[in-house]
XYZ file of N, CA and C in Angstrom:
264
model
N -58.186 -137.209 53.163
C -59.359 -136.303 52.864
C -59.619 -135.063 51.840
N -59.879 -134.939 50.676
C -59.327 -133.799 49.541
C -61.498 -133.843 49.594
N -60.881 -132.775 48.579
C -62.452 -131.826 48.859
C -63.307 -132.844 47.812
N -62.375 -133.248 46.626
C -62.893 -134.498 45.701
C -63.681 -135.673 46.208
N -63.079 -135.644 46.495
C -62.886 -136.933 47.743
C -64.513 -137.196 48.384
N -65.033 -136.619 49.372
C -65.757 -136.176 49.556
C -66.987 -134.951 48.908
N -66.697 -134.870 48.223
C -67.799 -134.729 46.975
C -68.404 -135.215 46.281
N -67.586 -136.083 45.899
C -67.855 -137.585 45.697
C -69.228 -138.830 46.649
N -67.913 -138.594 47.694
C -69.021 -139.078 48.870
C -70.303 -138.713 49.555
N -70.390 -137.478 49.093
C -71.718 -136.927 49.500
C -72.803 -136.889 48.552
N -72.234 -137.290 46.635
C -72.573 -137.320 45.864
C -73.127 -138.825 45.871
N -73.043 -139.902 46.489
C -72.765 -140.933 46.472
C -73.942 -141.218 47.648
N -73.491 -141.025 48.709
C -74.294 -141.027 50.121
C -75.981 -140.349 49.963
N -76.044 -139.577 48.776
C -77.152 -138.344 48.257
C -78.230 -139.560 47.281
N -77.278 -140.076 46.223
C -78.155 -141.057 45.753
C -78.684 -142.522 46.519
N -78.176 -142.755 47.603
C -78.416 -143.694 48.068
C -79.180 -143.226 49.391
N -79.174 -142.083 49.310
C -80.970 -141.362 50.707
C -82.259 -141.033 48.883
N -82.093 -141.126 48.465
C -82.996 -140.979 47.583
C -83.212 -142.515 46.713
N -82.592 -142.922 46.279
C -83.328 -144.256 45.822
C -83.756 -145.285 46.895
N -83.391 -144.955 48.813
C -84.717 -145.612 49.415
C -85.941 -145.432 49.312
N -85.345 -143.888 49.315
C -86.695 -142.937 49.583
C -88.280 -143.164 47.975
N -87.562 -143.478 46.874
C -87.832 -144.212 46.249
C -88.379 -145.491 46.035
N -87.679 -146.486 46.177
C -87.745 -147.698 46.702
C -88.897 -147.994 47.597
N -89.434 -146.743 48.633
C -90.038 -146.670 50.017
C -91.830 -146.510 49.427
N -91.413 -145.709 49.130
C -93.127 -145.388 48.034
C -93.224 -146.194 46.796
N -92.283 -146.730 45.624
C -92.736 -147.792 44.983
C -93.306 -148.701 45.606
N -92.924 -149.730 47.405
C -93.536 -150.076 47.880
C -94.532 -149.733 48.468
N -94.680 -149.151 48.935
C -95.840 -148.208 49.625
C -97.434 -148.297 48.031
N -96.675 -147.758 46.871
C -97.487 -147.650 45.828
C -98.188 -149.075 45.659
N -97.661 -150.437 45.603
C -97.978 -150.941 44.981
C -98.652 -152.054 46.235
N -98.328 -151.622 48.102
C -99.318 -152.219 48.761
C -100.326 -151.324 49.220
N -100.385 -150.330 48.654
C -101.626 -150.072 48.335
C -103.080 -150.618 47.000
N -102.410 -150.695 45.614
C -103.089 -151.374 44.702
C -103.378 -152.688 45.689
N -102.460 -153.231 46.233
C -103.207 -154.537 46.428
C -104.046 -154.518 47.268
N -103.770 -154.034 48.445
C -105.034 -153.292 49.291
C -106.629 -152.704 48.861
N -105.746 -152.172 47.753
C -107.338 -151.980 46.922
C -108.124 -152.868 46.776
N -107.458 -153.333 45.399
C -107.758 -154.823 44.854
C -108.385 -156.114 46.521
N -107.795 -155.940 47.648
C -108.188 -156.757 48.123
C -110.205 -156.294 48.874
N -109.891 -155.254 49.129
C -110.842 -154.652 49.707
C -112.766 -154.230 48.681
N -112.310 -154.794 47.017
C -113.596 -154.651 46.446
C -113.470 -155.607 46.212
N -112.321 -156.773 46.266
C -113.075 -158.238 46.444
C -113.783 -158.766 46.942
N -113.438 -158.552 48.240
C -114.879 -158.809 50.032
C -115.545 -157.736 49.884
N -116.052 -156.378 48.931
C -116.943 -155.748 48.938
C -116.849 -154.907 50.811
N -115.895 -154.392 51.097
C -115.097 -154.142 52.283
C -115.520 -152.466 52.146
N -115.370 -151.966 51.896
C -115.706 -150.486 50.749
C -117.160 -150.016 51.862
N -117.549 -148.919 52.273
C -118.177 -148.635 53.006
C -119.148 -147.986 52.513
N -118.132 -146.790 51.655
C -118.589 -145.621 50.881
C -119.696 -146.029 49.476
N -118.276 -147.235 49.271
C -118.993 -147.314 47.613
C -120.362 -148.376 47.948
N -121.813 -147.162 46.726
C -122.849 -147.458 47.217
C -123.106 -149.090 46.370
N -122.592 -149.057 44.980
C -122.629 -150.904 44.390
C -122.995 -151.650 45.030
N -121.521 -151.592 46.857
C -121.196 -152.598 47.256
C -121.717 -153.784 48.341
N -122.812 -152.613 48.258
C -124.394 -153.388 49.245
C -125.830 -152.598 48.461
N -126.198 -153.653 47.791
C -127.374 -153.888 47.529
C -128.461 -153.410 48.037
N -128.165 -153.115 49.493
C -129.114 -152.647 50.249
C -129.028 -151.543 51.278
N -128.086 -150.636 50.342
C -127.363 -148.998 51.125
C -128.532 -148.609 50.689
N -129.306 -147.518 51.075
C -129.690 -146.306 51.270
C -129.050 -145.307 51.224
N -128.975 -144.117 50.077
C -128.358 -142.429 50.327
C -128.623 -142.445 52.123
N -127.562 -141.764 52.132
C -127.718 -140.810 53.335
C -127.485 -139.570 53.467
N -128.717 -139.498 53.846
C -129.018 -137.810 54.244
C -127.603 -137.134 54.807
N -126.763 -136.217 54.214
C -125.410 -135.108 55.179
C -126.480 -134.633 55.792
N -125.751 -134.436 56.644
C -125.553 -132.807 57.650
C -126.021 -131.815 56.920
N -127.144 -130.806 57.385
C -127.124 -129.659 57.717
C -125.577 -128.487 57.792
N -125.490 -128.163 56.796
C -123.932 -127.128 57.120
C -124.571 -125.753 57.735
N -123.908 -125.421 59.023
C -124.434 -124.680 59.676
C -123.518 -122.933 59.347
N -124.042 -122.682 59.458
C -122.809 -121.038 58.944
C -122.314 -120.552 59.933
N -121.022 -120.473 60.028
C -120.086 -119.728 60.925
C -120.647 -119.118 61.834
N -121.041 -118.362 63.357
C -121.454 -117.299 63.805
C -121.216 -115.540 63.419
N -121.451 -115.138 63.432
C -121.550 -113.886 62.899
C -120.544 -113.093 64.048
N -119.438 -112.692 63.346
C -119.006 -111.604 64.623
C -119.154 -110.324 64.262
N -119.507 -109.176 65.448
C -119.018 -107.768 65.169
C -118.045 -107.571 64.842
N -118.113 -107.278 64.071
C -116.592 -106.940 62.892
C -116.309 -105.245 63.841
N -116.936 -104.109 64.143
C -116.373 -103.230 64.953
C -115.542 -103.962 66.181
N -115.878 -104.262 67.003
C -115.738 -104.530 68.442
C -114.058 -105.343 67.201
N -114.495 -105.624 66.763
C -112.766 -106.758 65.514
C -112.019 -105.458 65.755
N -112.300 -104.035 65.470
C -111.653 -103.090 64.540
C -111.384 -102.874 65.720
N -112.133 -102.583 66.393
C -111.977 -101.304 68.131
C -110.875 -101.876 68.815
N -110.911 -103.912 68.725
C -109.715 -103.694 69.416
C -108.527 -103.684 69.066
N -108.382 -104.480 67.633
C -107.397 -104.104 66.796
C -106.919 -102.682 66.739
N -107.309 -101.465 66.517
C -107.018 -100.191 66.948
C -106.284 -99.913 67.914
N -106.910 -100.218 68.986
C -106.702 -100.142 70.985
C -105.614 -100.607 70.461
N -104.825 -102.126 70.142
C -103.947 -102.341 70.713
C -102.761 -101.728 69.658
N -102.675 -101.405 68.214
C -102.099 -100.798 67.794
C -101.853 -99.189 68.420
N -102.771 -98.439 68.973
C -102.742 -96.590 69.427
C -101.390 -97.612 70.900
N -101.761 -99.096 71.813
C -100.863 -99.097 73.233
C -99.766 -99.133 72.371
N -99.483 -100.350 71.513
C -97.908 -100.240 71.193
C -97.521 -99.346 70.601
N -97.577 -98.150 69.771
C -97.286 -96.714 69.603
C -97.125 -95.961 70.892
N -97.555 -95.735 71.424
C -96.993 -95.546 72.688
C -96.516 -95.429 73.478
N -96.007 -96.811 73.676
C -95.287 -97.611 74.456
C -94.511 -97.371 74.300
């Protein structure tokens, strides 16, 4: 098998692989569209406020700030690690 035959075969396999992936993505997008229409038609979307007339807005949980870290201790630990690494 010559180089040109191998390049031709590799190009063909590349195009075949890319077309399989592309067709899979297209089929997946079509299925998601159908599922979206199905969910909307039967009003199964729980996040949609319009879907249920008796739904009340849900209060969001309060976001807690991250724990305050002692920056001095972190800096001291980093400096100690660097000093130990340089001394070895």
